[in-house]
Coordinates of C-alpha atoms and ligand atoms in Angstrom, one line a residue:
X913 CA 227.9 -45.5 8.4
X914 CA 226.7 -42.2 9.6
X915 CA 228.8 -42.4 12.7
X916 CA 231.9 -43.3 10.7
X917 CA 231.4 -40.6 8.2
X918 CA 230.9 -38.0 10.9
X919 CA 234.0 -39.2 12.6
X920 CA 235.9 -38.8 9.3
X921 CA 234.5 -35.3 9.0
X922 CA 235.8 -34.5 12.5
X923 CA 239.3 -35.8 11.6
X924 CA 239.2 -33.8 8.4
X925 CA 238.0 -30.7 10.3
X926 CA 240.9 -31.1 12.9
X927 CA 243.4 -31.6 10.1
X928 CA 242.2 -28.5 8.3
X929 CA 242.2 -26.6 11.6
X930 CA 245.9 -27.6 12.3
X931 CA 247.1 -26.6 8.8
X932 CA 245.0 -23.5 9.0
X933 CA 246.5 -22.3 12.2
X934 CA 249.9 -23.0 10.8
X935 CA 249.1 -20.9 7.7
X936 CA 247.7 -18.1 9.9
X937 CA 250.6 -17.9 12.3
X938 CA 252.7 -16.1 9.7
X939 CA 250.3 -13.1 9.9
X940 CA 251.1 -9.9 11.9
X941 CA 249.9 -9.7 15.5
X942 CA 246.2 -9.4 16.0
X943 CA 244.6 -6.8 18.2
X944 CA 242.1 -8.2 20.6
X945 CA 238.6 -7.0 19.8
X946 CA 235.2 -6.9 21.5
X947 CA 232.1 -4.9 20.5
X948 CA 228.4 -4.6 21.1
X949 CA 227.7 -6.4 17.8
X950 CA 228.8 -9.6 19.5
X951 CA 225.3 -9.7 20.9
X952 CA 224.0 -10.4 17.4
X953 CA 225.4 -13.9 17.5
X954 CA 222.7 -16.5 17.9
X955 CA 222.5 -18.7 21.0
X956 CA 223.6 -22.3 20.6
X957 CA 220.0 -23.4 21.1
X958 CA 218.7 -21.4 18.2
X959 CA 217.5 -23.8 15.5
X960 CA 218.6 -21.2 12.8
X961 CA 222.1 -20.8 14.1
X962 CA 224.6 -20.5 11.2
X963 CA 227.7 -22.6 10.7
X964 CA 229.9 -19.5 11.1
X965 CA 228.2 -18.8 14.5
X966 CA 228.4 -22.4 15.5
X967 CA 232.1 -22.7 14.9
X968 CA 232.9 -19.3 16.6
X969 CA 233.5 -17.9 13.1
X970 CA 236.3 -20.4 12.3
X971 CA 234.4 -21.9 9.4
X972 CA 232.0 -20.9 6.6
X973 CA 229.5 -23.2 5.0
X974 CA 230.1 -24.6 1.5
X975 CA 227.8 -23.8 -1.4
X976 CA 225.4 -26.7 -1.0
X977 CA 225.1 -26.2 2.8
X978 CA 224.5 -22.5 2.3
X979 CA 221.8 -23.0 -0.3
X980 CA 220.1 -25.8 1.6
X981 CA 220.0 -23.5 4.7
X982 CA 218.5 -20.7 2.6
X983 CA 216.0 -23.0 1.0
X984 CA 214.7 -24.0 4.5
X985 CA 214.7 -20.4 5.8
X986 CA 212.9 -19.0 2.8
X987 CA 210.3 -21.7 2.8
X988 CA 209.7 -21.1 6.5
X989 CA 209.0 -17.4 6.1
X990 CA 206.5 -15.5 4.0
X991 CA 208.9 -12.5 4.1
X992 CA 211.6 -14.3 2.0
X993 CA 211.8 -15.7 -1.4
X994 CA 214.8 -17.5 -3.1
X995 CA 215.2 -17.1 -6.8
X996 CA 217.7 -18.2 -9.4
X997 CA 219.4 -15.4 -11.3
X998 CA 221.6 -17.6 -13.5
X999 CA 223.9 -20.5 -13.8
X1000 CA 227.7 -20.7 -13.7
X1001 CA 229.7 -22.6 -16.3
X1002 CA 230.1 -25.5 -13.9
X1003 CA 226.3 -25.7 -13.6
X1004 CA 225.8 -24.1 -10.1
X1005 CA 222.7 -21.9 -9.7
X1006 CA 223.4 -18.4 -8.6
X1007 CA 220.7 -17.6 -6.1
X1008 CA 219.3 -14.4 -4.8
X1009 CA 217.2 -13.9 -1.7
X1010 CA 214.3 -11.4 -1.8
X1011 CA 213.3 -10.0 1.6
X1012 CA 210.1 -7.9 1.3
X1013 CA 206.8 -7.5 3.1
X1014 CA 205.2 -7.3 -0.4
X1015 CA 203.1 -10.5 -1.0
X1016 CA 204.2 -10.9 -4.6
X1017 CA 207.9 -10.7 -4.8
X1018 CA 208.6 -10.1 -8.4
X1019 CA 210.7 -7.3 -10.0
X1020 CA 207.5 -5.6 -11.3
X1021 CA 205.6 -5.7 -8.0
X1022 CA 208.6 -4.6 -5.9
X1023 CA 209.1 -1.6 -8.2
X1024 CA 205.3 -0.9 -8.0
X1025 CA 205.6 -0.8 -4.2
X1026 CA 207.5 2.4 -4.5
X1027 CA 209.8 1.4 -1.7
X1028 CA 213.6 1.9 -2.0
X1029 CA 215.4 -1.3 -3.0
X1030 CA 218.8 -2.4 -1.6
X1031 CA 220.8 -4.9 -3.6
X1032 CA 223.9 -6.4 -1.8
X1033 CA 226.1 -9.0 -3.2
X1034 CA 228.7 -11.2 -1.5
X1035 CA 231.4 -13.5 -2.8
X1036 CA 232.3 -11.8 -6.1
X1037 CA 235.8 -12.8 -5.0
X1038 CA 234.7 -15.9 -3.2
X1039 CA 237.5 -16.1 -0.7
X1040 CA 236.3 -12.7 0.6
X1041 CA 233.1 -14.2 1.9
X1042 CA 232.2 -12.0 5.0
X1043 CA 229.0 -10.8 3.3
X1044 CA 227.6 -14.3 2.9
X1045 CA 227.8 -15.1 6.6
X1046 CA 226.6 -11.6 7.6
X1047 CA 223.7 -11.8 5.2
X1048 CA 222.7 -15.3 6.5
X1049 CA 222.5 -13.9 10.1
X1050 CA 220.7 -10.7 9.1
X1051 CA 218.0 -12.5 6.9
X1052 CA 217.5 -15.0 9.7
X1053 CA 216.9 -12.2 12.2
X1054 CA 214.5 -10.5 9.7
X1055 CA 212.5 -13.7 9.1
X1056 CA 212.7 -15.3 12.5
X1057 CA 214.0 -12.7 15.0
X1058 CA 213.2 -9.2 15.9
X1059 CA 214.5 -7.4 12.8
X1060 CA 211.4 -7.6 10.6
X1061 CA 210.9 -3.8 10.8
X1062 CA 214.0 -3.4 8.7
X1063 CA 212.0 -4.3 5.6
X1064 CA 208.8 -2.4 6.5
X1065 CA 209.9 0.4 4.2
X1066 CA 212.6 -1.1 2.1
X1067 CA 212.9 -4.1 -0.2
X1068 CA 216.1 -6.1 0.2
X1069 CA 217.9 -8.3 -2.4
X1070 CA 220.8 -10.4 -1.3
X1071 CA 223.2 -12.5 -3.5
X1072 CA 225.0 -14.8 -1.0
X1073 CA 227.6 -16.2 -3.4
X1074 CA 228.1 -14.6 -6.7
X1075 CA 231.2 -16.6 -7.7
X1076 CA 229.8 -20.0 -6.8
X1077 CA 232.4 -22.0 -8.8
X1078 CA 235.3 -20.2 -7.2
X1079 CA 233.6 -20.6 -3.8
X1080 CA 233.9 -24.4 -4.1
X1081 CA 237.7 -24.3 -5.0
X1082 CA 238.1 -24.1 -1.3
X1083 CA 241.3 -24.3 0.8
X1084 CA 243.1 -22.8 3.8
X1085 CA 245.8 -21.6 1.5
X1086 CA 243.8 -19.5 -1.0
X1087 CA 244.2 -16.1 0.8
X1088 CA 247.6 -16.0 2.6
X1089 CA 247.0 -12.4 3.8
X1090 CA 243.6 -13.0 5.3
X1091 CA 242.7 -14.0 8.9
X1092 CA 240.0 -16.6 8.5
X1093 CA 237.7 -18.3 7.9
X1094 CA 239.8 -21.5 7.6
X1095 CA 238.1 -22.6 4.4
X1096 CA 238.4 -19.9 1.8
X1097 CA 237.2 -19.8 -1.8
X1098 CA 239.2 -18.8 -4.9
X1099 CA 239.4 -15.2 -6.3
X1100 CA 238.5 -15.9 -9.9
X1101 CA 235.7 -18.0 -11.4
X1102 CA 236.0 -21.4 -13.1
X1103 CA 237.3 -19.7 -16.3
X1104 CA 240.0 -18.0 -14.2
X1105 CA 238.3 -14.6 -14.9
X1106 CA 238.1 -11.9 -12.3
X1107 CA 234.4 -11.0 -12.0
X1108 CA 235.4 -7.5 -10.8
X1109 CA 237.1 -6.7 -14.1
X1110 CA 234.1 -7.9 -16.1
X1111 CA 231.4 -5.2 -15.6
X1112 CA 232.1 -3.4 -18.9
X1113 CA 233.0 -6.4 -21.2
X1114 CA 230.5 -8.9 -19.8
X1115 CA 232.4 -12.1 -20.6
X1116 CA 231.1 -14.1 -17.6
X1117 CA 227.7 -15.5 -16.8
X1118 CA 228.0 -14.3 -13.2
X1119 CA 228.3 -10.6 -14.1
X1120 CA 225.7 -11.0 -16.8
X1121 CA 223.3 -12.4 -14.1
X1122 CA 224.0 -9.4 -11.9
X1123 CA 223.4 -6.9 -14.7
X1124 CA 220.1 -8.6 -15.5
X1125 CA 219.1 -8.1 -11.8
X1126 CA 220.1 -4.5 -12.0
X1127 CA 218.1 -3.9 -15.1
X1128 CA 215.0 -5.7 -13.8
X1129 CA 214.9 -4.5 -10.3
X1130 CA 216.5 -1.0 -10.6
X1131 CA 218.1 -0.8 -7.2
X1132 CA 218.2 2.4 -5.2
X1133 CA 221.6 1.3 -3.8
X1134 CA 224.0 -1.4 -4.9
X1135 CA 226.7 -2.9 -2.6
X1136 CA 229.6 -5.1 -3.5
X1137 CA 231.3 -6.7 -0.5
X1138 CA 235.0 -7.6 -0.5
X1139 CA 237.9 -8.2 1.8
X1140 CA 241.0 -6.1 1.1
X1141 CA 244.7 -7.1 1.1
X1142 CA 247.6 -4.8 1.8
X1143 CA 248.9 -2.8 4.7
X1144 CA 247.8 -3.1 8.3
X1145 CA 245.7 -0.5 10.0
X1146 CA 243.1 -0.2 12.7
X1147 CA 239.9 0.0 10.6
X1148 CA 237.9 -3.2 10.2
X1149 CA 235.2 -2.1 7.7
X1150 CA 236.3 0.4 5.0
X1151 CA 233.8 1.4 2.3
X1152 CA 232.6 4.2 0.1
X1153 CA 231.4 5.4 -3.3
X1154 CA 233.4 7.3 -5.9
X1155 CA 232.7 10.7 -4.4
X1156 CA 234.2 13.4 -6.7
X1157 CA 236.0 10.8 -8.8
X1158 CA 233.1 9.9 -11.1
X1159 CA 230.2 10.6 -13.4
X1160 CA 227.3 11.0 -10.8
X1161 CA 227.8 14.3 -9.0
X1162 CA 224.7 14.2 -6.9
X1163 CA 224.9 10.5 -6.0
X1164 CA 228.6 10.9 -5.1
X1165 CA 227.9 13.8 -2.8
X1166 CA 225.0 11.9 -1.1
X1167 CA 227.1 8.7 -0.6
X1168 CA 230.0 10.7 0.9
X1169 CA 228.1 13.3 3.0
X1170 CA 224.8 11.5 4.0
X1171 CA 225.2 7.8 3.7
X1172 CA 228.7 7.3 4.9
X1173 CA 228.5 9.4 8.1
X1174 CA 225.2 7.6 9.1
X1175 CA 226.6 4.1 8.6
X1176 CA 230.0 5.0 10.1
X1177 CA 228.1 6.1 13.3
X1178 CA 226.1 2.8 13.5
X1179 CA 229.4 0.9 13.1
X1180 CA 231.1 2.9 15.8
X1181 CA 228.2 2.5 18.2
X1182 CA 228.5 -1.3 17.8
X1183 CA 232.2 -1.2 18.5
X1184 CA 233.6 -1.2 15.0
X1185 CA 236.2 1.0 13.4
X1186 CA 234.9 2.2 10.0
X1187 CA 237.2 3.9 7.6
X1188 CA 237.4 5.3 4.1
X1189 CA 238.7 3.1 1.2
X1190 CA 242.5 2.8 1.7
X1191 CA 245.5 1.9 -0.4
X1192 CA 249.0 2.7 0.7
X1193 CA 250.7 4.9 -2.0
X1194 CA 254.0 3.2 -1.7
X1195 CA 252.4 -0.3 -1.4
X1196 CA 254.3 -0.7 1.9
X1197 CA 252.9 1.6 4.6
X1198 CA 251.0 4.9 4.7
X1199 CA 254.0 7.1 5.3
X1200 CA 253.6 8.5 1.7
X1201 CA 249.9 8.8 1.9
X1202 CA 246.7 7.1 0.7
X1203 CA 245.8 6.8 -3.0
X1204 CA 242.4 5.9 -4.4
X1205 CA 242.1 5.9 -8.2
X1206 CA 238.9 5.4 -10.3
X1207 CA 239.2 2.0 -11.8
X1208 CA 236.9 2.5 -14.8
X1209 CA 233.6 0.6 -15.5
X1210 CA 235.3 -2.8 -15.5
X1211 CA 234.8 -2.5 -11.7
X1212 CA 231.5 -2.7 -9.9
X1213 CA 231.6 0.7 -8.2
X1214 CA 232.8 2.6 -11.2
X1215 CA 230.3 0.8 -13.4
X1216 CA 227.5 1.7 -11.0
X1217 CA 228.6 5.3 -10.9
X1218 CA 228.7 5.5 -14.7
X1219 CA 225.2 4.2 -15.0
X1220 CA 224.1 6.6 -12.3
X1221 CA 223.2 3.9 -9.7
X1222 CA 224.4 4.6 -6.2
X1223 CA 227.1 2.0 -5.6
X1224 CA 229.2 1.2 -2.6
X1225 CA 232.4 -0.8 -2.5
X1226 CA 233.1 -2.5 0.8
X1227 CA 236.6 -3.7 1.7
X1228 CA 236.8 -5.3 5.0
X1229 CA 240.3 -5.5 6.4
X1230 CA 241.9 -8.9 5.8
X1231 CA 244.0 -8.9 9.0
X1232 CA 241.0 -8.5 11.3
X1233 CA 239.5 -11.7 12.8
X1234 CA 236.7 -13.3 10.8
X1235 CA 234.2 -12.8 13.6
X1236 CA 234.9 -9.0 13.8
X1237 CA 234.6 -8.7 10.0
X1238 CA 231.3 -10.6 9.7
X1239 CA 229.7 -8.7 12.6
X1240 CA 230.8 -5.4 11.1
X1241 CA 229.3 -6.4 7.8
X1242 CA 226.0 -7.3 9.5
X1243 CA 225.9 -3.8 11.1
X1244 CA 226.8 -2.2 7.7
X1245 CA 223.9 -4.1 5.9
X1246 CA 221.5 -3.4 8.7
X1247 CA 222.2 0.4 8.9
X1248 CA 222.1 0.7 5.2
X1249 CA 218.5 -0.7 5.3
X1250 CA 217.7 1.7 8.2
X1251 CA 219.1 4.7 6.2
X1252 CA 217.3 3.8 3.0
X1253 CA 214.0 3.7 5.0
X1254 CA 214.6 7.3 5.9
X1255 CA 216.3 8.6 2.8
X1256 CA 214.8 6.4 0.0
X1257 CA 212.9 9.2 -1.6
X1258 CA 215.7 11.7 -1.6
X1259 CA 218.2 9.2 -3.1
X1260 CA 215.7 8.4 -5.9
X1261 CA 215.4 12.2 -6.6
X1262 CA 219.2 12.7 -6.8
X1263 CA 219.6 9.5 -8.9
X1264 CA 217.0 10.9 -11.4
X1265 CA 218.9 14.2 -11.5
X1266 CA 222.1 12.4 -12.4
X1267 CA 220.3 10.1 -14.9
X1268 CA 218.8 13.1 -16.8
X1269 CA 222.0 15.2 -16.9
X1270 CA 223.7 15.1 -20.4
X1271 CA 227.3 16.5 -20.3
X1272 CA 228.4 18.1 -23.6
X1273 CA 231.6 16.2 -23.3
X1274 CA 232.7 13.3 -21.2
X1275 CA 236.1 12.4 -19.8
X1276 CA 237.5 9.0 -20.7
X1277 CA 240.0 9.1 -17.9
X1278 CA 240.5 10.3 -14.4
X1279 CA 243.8 11.1 -12.7
X1280 CA 245.3 12.3 -9.4
X1281 CA 245.8 16.1 -9.9
X1282 CA 249.2 15.9 -8.4
X1283 CA 250.4 13.2 -10.8
X1284 CA 251.4 13.5 -14.4
X1285 CA 249.7 10.4 -15.8
X1286 CA 246.9 8.1 -15.0
X1287 CA 247.7 5.0 -13.1
X1288 CA 245.6 1.8 -13.2
X1289 CA 244.7 -0.4 -10.2
X1290 CA 246.2 -3.4 -11.9
X1291 CA 249.3 -1.7 -13.1
X1292 CA 252.3 -2.0 -10.8
X1293 CA 253.9 1.1 -12.3
X1294 CA 253.5 4.2 -10.2
X1295 CA 255.2 7.6 -10.0
X1296 CA 256.7 7.1 -6.6
X1297 CA 258.9 9.7 -5.1
X1298 CA 258.2 12.5 -7.6
X1299 CA 254.7 13.4 -6.4
X1300 CA 253.6 16.9 -5.6
X1301 CA 252.1 17.0 -2.0
X1302 CA 248.4 16.4 -1.7
X1303 CA 246.6 19.5 -0.5
X1304 CA 244.2 17.5 1.7
X1305 CA 245.0 15.0 4.3
X1306 CA 243.2 12.6 6.5
X1307 CA 243.5 11.6 10.1
X1308 CA 244.7 8.0 9.8
X1309 CA 244.3 5.3 12.4
X1310 CA 247.3 3.2 11.6
X1311 CA 249.4 0.4 13.0
X1312 CA 253.1 1.0 14.0
X1313 CA 255.6 -0.7 11.7
X1314 CA 259.3 -1.0 11.3
X1315 CA 261.4 -1.5 8.2
X1316 CA 263.3 -4.8 8.2
X1317 CA 266.2 -5.7 6.0
X1318 CA 265.6 -9.0 4.2
X1319 CA 268.4 -11.6 4.3
X1320 CA 266.8 -13.3 1.4
X1321 CA 266.4 -10.5 -1.1
X1322 CA 268.6 -7.8 0.6
X1323 CA 265.8 -5.3 0.3
X1324 CA 263.6 -3.6 2.8
X1325 CA 260.2 -4.9 3.9
X1326 CA 257.6 -3.8 6.5
X1327 CA 257.0 -5.6 9.7
X1328 CA 253.8 -4.7 11.5
X1329 CA 254.0 -4.2 15.3
X1330 CA 250.3 -4.6 16.2
X1331 CA 250.3 -1.2 18.1
X1332 CA 247.8 1.5 17.2
X1333 CA 249.2 4.8 16.1
X1334 CA 247.4 7.8 14.5
X1335 CA 248.8 10.3 12.1
X1336 CA 247.9 12.8 9.4
X1337 CA 248.6 11.4 6.0
X1338 CA 248.2 12.8 2.4
X1339 CA 245.1 11.7 0.6
X1340 CA 245.4 11.4 -3.2
X1341 CA 242.2 11.0 -5.1
X1342 CA 241.8 10.8 -8.9
X1343 CA 239.4 13.8 -9.1
X1344 CA 240.9 15.3 -12.3
X1345 CA 238.9 14.3 -15.4
X1346 CA 240.8 14.4 -18.7
X1347 CA 240.7 13.1 -22.3
X1348 CA 237.3 14.6 -22.9
X1349 CA 235.3 13.4 -25.9
X1350 CA 232.4 15.5 -27.3
X1351 CA 229.1 13.8 -26.8
X1352 CA 227.8 12.6 -30.2
X1353 CA 224.0 12.5 -30.9
X1354 CA 224.5 8.8 -31.1
X1355 CA 226.4 5.8 -32.5
X1356 CA 225.8 3.7 -35.5
X1357 CA 227.0 0.1 -34.9
X1358 CA 227.0 -2.0 -38.1
X1359 CA 225.2 -5.4 -38.1
X1360 CA 228.6 -7.1 -38.5
X1361 CA 229.5 -6.1 -34.9
X1362 CA 226.8 -8.6 -33.6
X1363 CA 228.7 -9.6 -30.4
X1364 CA 229.2 -6.0 -29.3
X1365 CA 225.5 -5.1 -30.1
X1366 CA 224.4 -8.1 -28.0
X1367 CA 226.5 -6.9 -25.0
X1368 CA 225.4 -3.3 -25.3
X1369 CA 221.8 -4.7 -25.2
X1370 CA 222.7 -6.8 -22.1
X1371 CA 223.7 -3.6 -20.3
X1372 CA 220.2 -2.4 -20.9
X1373 CA 221.3 0.3 -23.3
X1374 CA 218.3 1.3 -25.5
X1375 CA 218.9 1.0 -29.3
X1376 CA 217.0 1.0 -32.6
X1377 CA 217.6 -1.8 -35.1
X1378 CA 217.1 -0.8 -38.7
X1379 CA 215.2 -3.2 -41.0
X1380 CA 216.4 -1.6 -44.2
X1381 CA 219.9 -0.5 -45.2
X1382 CA 220.5 3.1 -44.5
X1383 CA 223.1 5.7 -45.6
X1384 CA 224.3 8.0 -42.9
X1385 CA 226.8 10.8 -42.7
X1386 CA 229.0 10.0 -39.7
X1387 CA 232.3 10.7 -38.1
X1388 CA 234.5 7.7 -37.9
X1389 CA 237.9 6.9 -36.3
X1390 CA 240.9 5.9 -38.5
X1391 CA 243.5 4.1 -36.4
X1392 CA 247.0 5.4 -36.6
X1393 CA 249.5 4.0 -34.1
X1394 CA 248.5 0.9 -32.1
X1395 CA 249.9 -1.5 -29.6
X1396 CA 248.6 -4.8 -28.4
X1397 CA 249.0 -5.9 -24.8
X1398 CA 248.1 -5.1 -21.3
X1399 CA 248.3 -1.8 -19.5
X1400 CA 251.7 -2.6 -18.1
X1401 CA 252.9 -2.5 -21.7
X1402 CA 253.4 -6.3 -21.8
X1403 CA 252.4 -8.1 -25.0
X1404 CA 250.2 -10.6 -23.3
X1405 CA 246.5 -11.0 -22.7
X1406 CA 244.7 -9.7 -19.6
X1407 CA 241.5 -11.3 -18.4
X1408 CA 241.6 -13.6 -21.4
X1409 CA 241.6 -10.8 -23.9
X1410 CA 244.3 -9.2 -26.0
X1411 CA 243.8 -5.5 -25.3
X1412 CA 244.8 -2.8 -27.7
X1413 CA 245.8 0.8 -27.2
X1414 CA 245.6 3.1 -30.3
X1415 CA 245.7 6.7 -31.4
X1416 CA 243.0 7.7 -33.9
X1417 CA 242.0 10.5 -36.3
X1418 CA 238.4 11.4 -37.0
X1419 CA 237.2 11.4 -40.6
X1420 CA 233.8 12.2 -42.1
X1421 CA 232.2 9.3 -44.1
X1422 CA 229.0 8.7 -45.9
X1423 CA 228.5 5.1 -44.7
X1424 CA 226.0 2.5 -45.7
X1425 CA 224.7 0.7 -42.6
X1426 CA 223.1 -2.7 -43.6
X1427 CA 219.8 -4.0 -42.1
X1428 CA 220.4 -5.2 -38.6
X1429 CA 222.6 -2.3 -37.7
X1430 CA 221.7 -0.3 -34.6
X1431 CA 221.5 3.3 -33.7
X1432 CA 222.2 4.1 -30.1
X1433 CA 221.2 7.6 -28.9
X1434 CA 223.3 9.1 -26.2
X1435 CA 220.2 11.0 -25.0
X1436 CA 219.3 8.2 -22.5
X1437 CA 220.1 7.4 -18.9
X1438 CA 222.8 4.9 -20.0
X1439 CA 224.1 7.3 -22.7
X1440 CA 227.3 8.0 -20.6
X1441 CA 227.9 4.2 -20.3
X1442 CA 227.4 3.8 -24.1
X1443 CA 230.1 6.4 -24.7
X1444 CA 232.7 4.7 -22.5
X1445 CA 231.9 1.4 -24.1
X1446 CA 232.1 2.7 -27.7
X1447 CA 234.8 5.4 -27.7
X1448 CA 238.1 3.7 -28.6
X1449 CA 240.1 6.0 -26.3
X1450 CA 238.2 4.6 -23.3
X1451 CA 240.2 1.9 -21.6
X1452 CA 237.1 -0.1 -21.0
X1453 CA 235.6 0.3 -24.5
X1454 CA 234.9 -2.9 -26.5
X1455 CA 237.6 -1.6 -28.9
X1456 CA 240.2 -1.5 -26.1
X1457 CA 239.2 -4.9 -24.8
X1458 CA 240.0 -6.4 -28.3
X1459 CA 236.5 -6.9 -29.7
X1460 CA 237.4 -5.1 -32.9
X1461 CA 240.8 -6.7 -33.5
X1462 CA 239.7 -7.9 -36.9
X1463 CA 240.1 -4.3 -38.2
X1464 CA 243.9 -4.7 -37.9
X1465 CA 243.9 -7.3 -40.7
X1466 CA 244.4 -6.3 -44.3
X1467 CA 242.9 -9.0 -46.5
X1468 CA 243.7 -7.9 -50.1
X1469 CA 246.9 -7.0 -51.8
X1470 CA 248.4 -6.1 -55.2
X1471 CA 250.9 -8.3 -57.0
X1472 CA 254.2 -6.6 -57.7
X1473 CA 253.7 -7.0 -61.5
X1474 CA 250.5 -5.0 -61.1
X1475 CA 251.6 -2.3 -58.7
X1476 CA 255.1 -1.7 -60.1
X1477 CA 254.1 -0.4 -63.5
X1478 CA 251.1 1.4 -61.8
X1479 CA 253.4 3.2 -59.4
X1480 CA 255.6 4.3 -62.3
X1481 CA 252.6 5.7 -64.1
X1482 CA 251.2 7.4 -61.0
X1483 CA 254.5 9.3 -60.6
X1484 CA 254.6 10.3 -64.3
X1485 CA 251.0 11.5 -64.1
X1486 CA 251.3 13.5 -60.9
X1487 CA 254.2 15.9 -60.1
X1488 CA 252.6 16.5 -56.7
X1489 CA 252.8 12.8 -55.9
X1490 CA 256.4 12.7 -57.1
X1491 CA 257.2 15.5 -54.7
X1492 CA 255.4 13.8 -51.8
X1493 CA 257.2 10.5 -52.5
X1494 CA 260.7 12.2 -52.6
X1495 CA 260.0 14.1 -49.4
X1496 CA 258.8 10.9 -47.6
X1497 CA 262.0 9.0 -48.7
X1498 CA 264.2 11.9 -47.6
X1499 CA 262.5 12.0 -44.2
X1500 CA 262.1 8.3 -43.6
X1501 CA 265.3 6.2 -44.4
X1502 CA 263.6 3.0 -43.3
X1503 CA 260.8 3.6 -45.8
X1504 CA 263.2 4.5 -48.5
X1505 CA 265.0 1.2 -48.1
X1506 CA 261.9 -1.0 -47.9
X1507 CA 260.5 -1.9 -51.3
X1508 CA 257.4 -3.6 -49.7
X1509 CA 256.7 -0.4 -47.7
X1510 CA 257.0 1.7 -50.8
X1511 CA 254.7 -0.5 -52.9
X1512 CA 252.2 -0.5 -50.0
X1513 CA 252.3 3.3 -49.9
X1514 CA 251.5 3.5 -53.6
X1515 CA 248.7 0.8 -53.1
X1516 CA 247.2 2.9 -50.4
X1517 CA 246.9 5.8 -52.9
X1518 CA 244.9 3.7 -55.4
X1519 CA 241.2 3.0 -55.6
X1520 CA 242.0 -0.7 -55.1
X1521 CA 243.0 -0.1 -51.5
X1522 CA 240.7 -1.4 -48.7
X1523 CA 239.0 1.7 -47.4
X1524 CA 237.9 -0.2 -44.3
X1525 CA 241.4 -1.2 -43.2
X1526 CA 242.2 0.3 -39.8
X1527 CA 238.8 2.1 -39.8
X1528 CA 236.9 1.6 -36.5
X1529 CA 233.5 0.5 -37.9
X1530 CA 231.3 2.4 -35.4
X1531 CA 230.0 5.7 -36.8
X1532 CA 229.3 8.8 -34.6
X1533 CA 226.2 10.8 -35.5
X1534 CA 227.2 14.4 -34.8
Ligands
ZN622 ZN1 237.9 -8.5 -3.7

């Protein structure tokens, strides 16, 4: 039986390999790579050799095989512990490995140790799985090899597969722009939700699990490991923090000027080509420059920045061979541990500075100074061709390309030539903050907004729940114009939610908040996060994500036989109203010819009108 099944496995493997090589042959030419990091690969005789190493990085282990391997490794070493941090909707356990010389490996005791703590996660987009295979090798070398000293002064948390359900939707055809491994997981989770759009709204169990880990362990540095798509270039490992594009000035500076140069050097020493985060402005090649925009707290790196937690986004280059990418990720993880051992204290100090800073007003948006409007990462609309030149530029290690004319679409497309070229290119960064909102003392969220209150609490935002009803003088937003739909202006849901974009006017109210309502002070480390989650003009607020869509519903009305005579009497009683009515009709022909609109207008001027209609129910304490 065993023999037959292993023969079947071999056939399946060969079949997969053939279809995989067919799928991969459409990719641009590969540049042959060798580096010192190849010496990290375990010998064939090593009992702890990983599947990726065994298959010369053609294959990556499935969920069950990965977790079985980690169970064995962690039970064989007192330095490691494997814990569950949650379960997916399909019932898979999301595991985390704790690597520490502390005997008791709990959140409390790790914090007590005073050592810096590094949290790295792989497989948020599970087809981009380099981090998992790199982490397996590194943890093996820490536990069984000669890398134990890496955790002498640092505690290390590693999530090998965050999107465990997506990881098991495996196929050679999941990521057409990526060079290996041959079995790749799927981008979204089992609910077809993109986990890296869920950090603000918290719809998924996977991201809720990560937020719990962040709140319990309080990492000194958080790293989210991806593989990019897009244009070809020489860099294999690109990574960075938000720099000047965010809410943590001191952390941003440290990541850019201390952390990145150190890790870049380690990568170069081992034969890799580290680079900054890259995205071709014209989506084709880098001739018109690089553009990196702040995505907002729906993304891991922007979320981390907003809660003042040093956060690094890693984007390995999809066209580099899997072996090169995994080895580069190993070096990246290893040198991050080395750097934290040296700099742990100073990063804690800078983090505390950012956590205790309270800006008088906070921008809801960031844009590229040379551009008129904000552009979003998910939006395909850009202001191509009418962009002012960027004042700064970067030396860019590119790949030569030619423009081909398509016989299918009769449009131009880029063909990569596989030859290294270097050039200076414009570098556009969204460093200009705008749409500032004055920081309120705090927010009153009524008990009826139970779901939003629960999610704010999940983020770790401190709040006080009132046991008795309480009247408060607050500023509230009245909604004026509004539009449902995604940021491309299409009237369809995004990430399973009907978003809304609205303009508002602030009004003062004396509002009764029932028992169970909460007060959230903005004078707390997560005060900035609370603002971006509760201000309706923030694209990642619960309002914008559609959690308050019930306020768009008017539930009472007046029969015509009631409002008609009432309107007549209102006009007779008030010459001022008469004047306002005549002016409105003269200005607005559509209104003048719409009896229903006219009656609604009169209704809105009576005491019977629903005062809460189009009123955002969260109060701002000023
Ligand atoms: Zn990704």
